[in-house]
Amino acid sequence: HPGYIILGDAIAAVSGKPYDQFVRETLIDPLKMESAFFEPETSRARPFAKSYVSGREQPPLPLNGVLPAAGMYGSVLDLAAFAKMVFAGGNVDGQQLFRPETIQEMFRPQNEDVPMDGSYRVGLGWMLSESWITGVGPTAGHEGHFNNYSTKLLLLPEHKLGVVVLANSVDAGYLVGTVADEILRAVLAEKKGVYPGFGISRTPAAKVSVPQESLDRLAGFYSTHMGIIQVTPKKNRLLARTPEAKLELIPLENGFFSVKYSLLGLFPV
């Protein structure tokens, strides 16, 4: 999320307005996202669901200021209004909030030249490999896990269908994604007469041998959610070193890598 934090600071610098004020004036208010508010906007806060961790109530932690990568609360209707604007090419009630080409660029893969991402594709703000639904064209989605709440917004741009799932538990991350997939499958069948596949492979992919030159091209430093990792090739596999651990990346026939970790270098985990 550091990229979004930097982007938020850049927006504030260029617009001459605080980030939350700019977003409210250009997006939240025009979309009539009536329940949406940023953490510091306590005067706008409405009663919302209590949050839970492991089944126990856990009050949200207060933020010290606005965090562009998180910290905005809202409802299903708020996110639905955003999805409708996206499907309309950036238009809301005759007002063009975004240029149509900007919306199109959101769905264009931005990481096709990043070899370690494999087949996983990311747009501008959208994860383009975010659903197990197959055979219905591209999907675009984004999850949110913040302050003990879980969110999933999943779109099928070609069908102009979308679903929003919210949960008030930090443990519901997998659940909101599964529910979103199942709702879209049902809606596709009911509204479009389309019965999509479900792209979960129950059979583990087999290990394969990869030419050494292909592995050599993947060597380098990568920014991940675990921090900066260094990847080096070694005997038909890759070694990934994080600040805390050393992992083996084993090439598979589906183009991905399995991860092997040995506790103390002796016990596989």
PDB file of C-alpha atoms in Angstrom, residues 1-2 8 19 21-22 24 37-38 53 58 82 88 91 109 133 145-146 157 169 174 194 234 236 247-248:
ATOM      1  CA  HIS A   1       0.000   0.000   0.000  1.00  0.00           C
ATOM      2  CA  PRO A   2       2.888   2.506   0.097  1.00  0.00           C
ATOM      3  CA  GLY A   8      -2.697  10.358  -2.013  1.00  0.00           C
ATOM      4  CA  TYR A  19      -6.750  14.202   0.225  1.00  0.00           C
ATOM      5  CA  GLN A  21     -11.573  16.718   0.959  1.00  0.00           C
ATOM      6  CA  PHE A  22     -10.579  16.204  -2.683  1.00  0.00           C
ATOM      7  CA  ARG A  24     -15.249  13.852  -1.146  1.00  0.00           C
ATOM      8  CA  PHE A  37     -16.668   8.963   5.501  1.00  0.00           C
ATOM      9  CA  PHE A  38     -12.981   9.055   6.344  1.00  0.00           C
ATOM     10  CA  VAL A  53     -11.881 -10.758  16.072  1.00  0.00           C
ATOM     11  CA  GLN A  58     -13.025  -5.559  19.068  1.00  0.00           C
ATOM     12  CA  PHE A  82     -19.174   3.418  -7.422  1.00  0.00           C
ATOM     13  CA  ALA A  88     -21.324   3.829 -17.132  1.00  0.00           C
ATOM     14  CA  ASN A  91     -20.697   9.069 -16.020  1.00  0.00           C
ATOM     15  CA  PRO A 109      -3.079  -5.144 -16.963  1.00  0.00           C
ATOM     16  CA  ILE A 133     -15.394 -17.835 -12.015  1.00  0.00           C
ATOM     17  CA  HIS A 145      -9.263  -5.824   5.202  1.00  0.00           C
ATOM     18  CA  PHE A 146      -8.996  -2.985   7.647  1.00  0.00           C
ATOM     19  CA  PRO A 157     -17.196  -5.574 -16.866  1.00  0.00           C
ATOM     20  CA  SER A 169     -15.042  -9.648  11.221  1.00  0.00           C
ATOM     21  CA  TYR A 174     -11.972 -15.862   2.634  1.00  0.00           C
ATOM     22  CA  VAL A 194     -25.013 -17.986 -18.448  1.00  0.00           C
ATOM     23  CA  LYS A 234      19.679 -22.627  -7.928  1.00  0.00           C
ATOM     24  CA  ASN A 236      15.915 -25.971 -11.194  1.00  0.00           C
ATOM     25  CA  LEU A 247      12.212 -20.070   0.981  1.00  0.00           C
ATOM     26  CA  GLU A 248      12.487 -22.450  -1.948  1.00  0.00           C
TER      27      GLU A 248
END
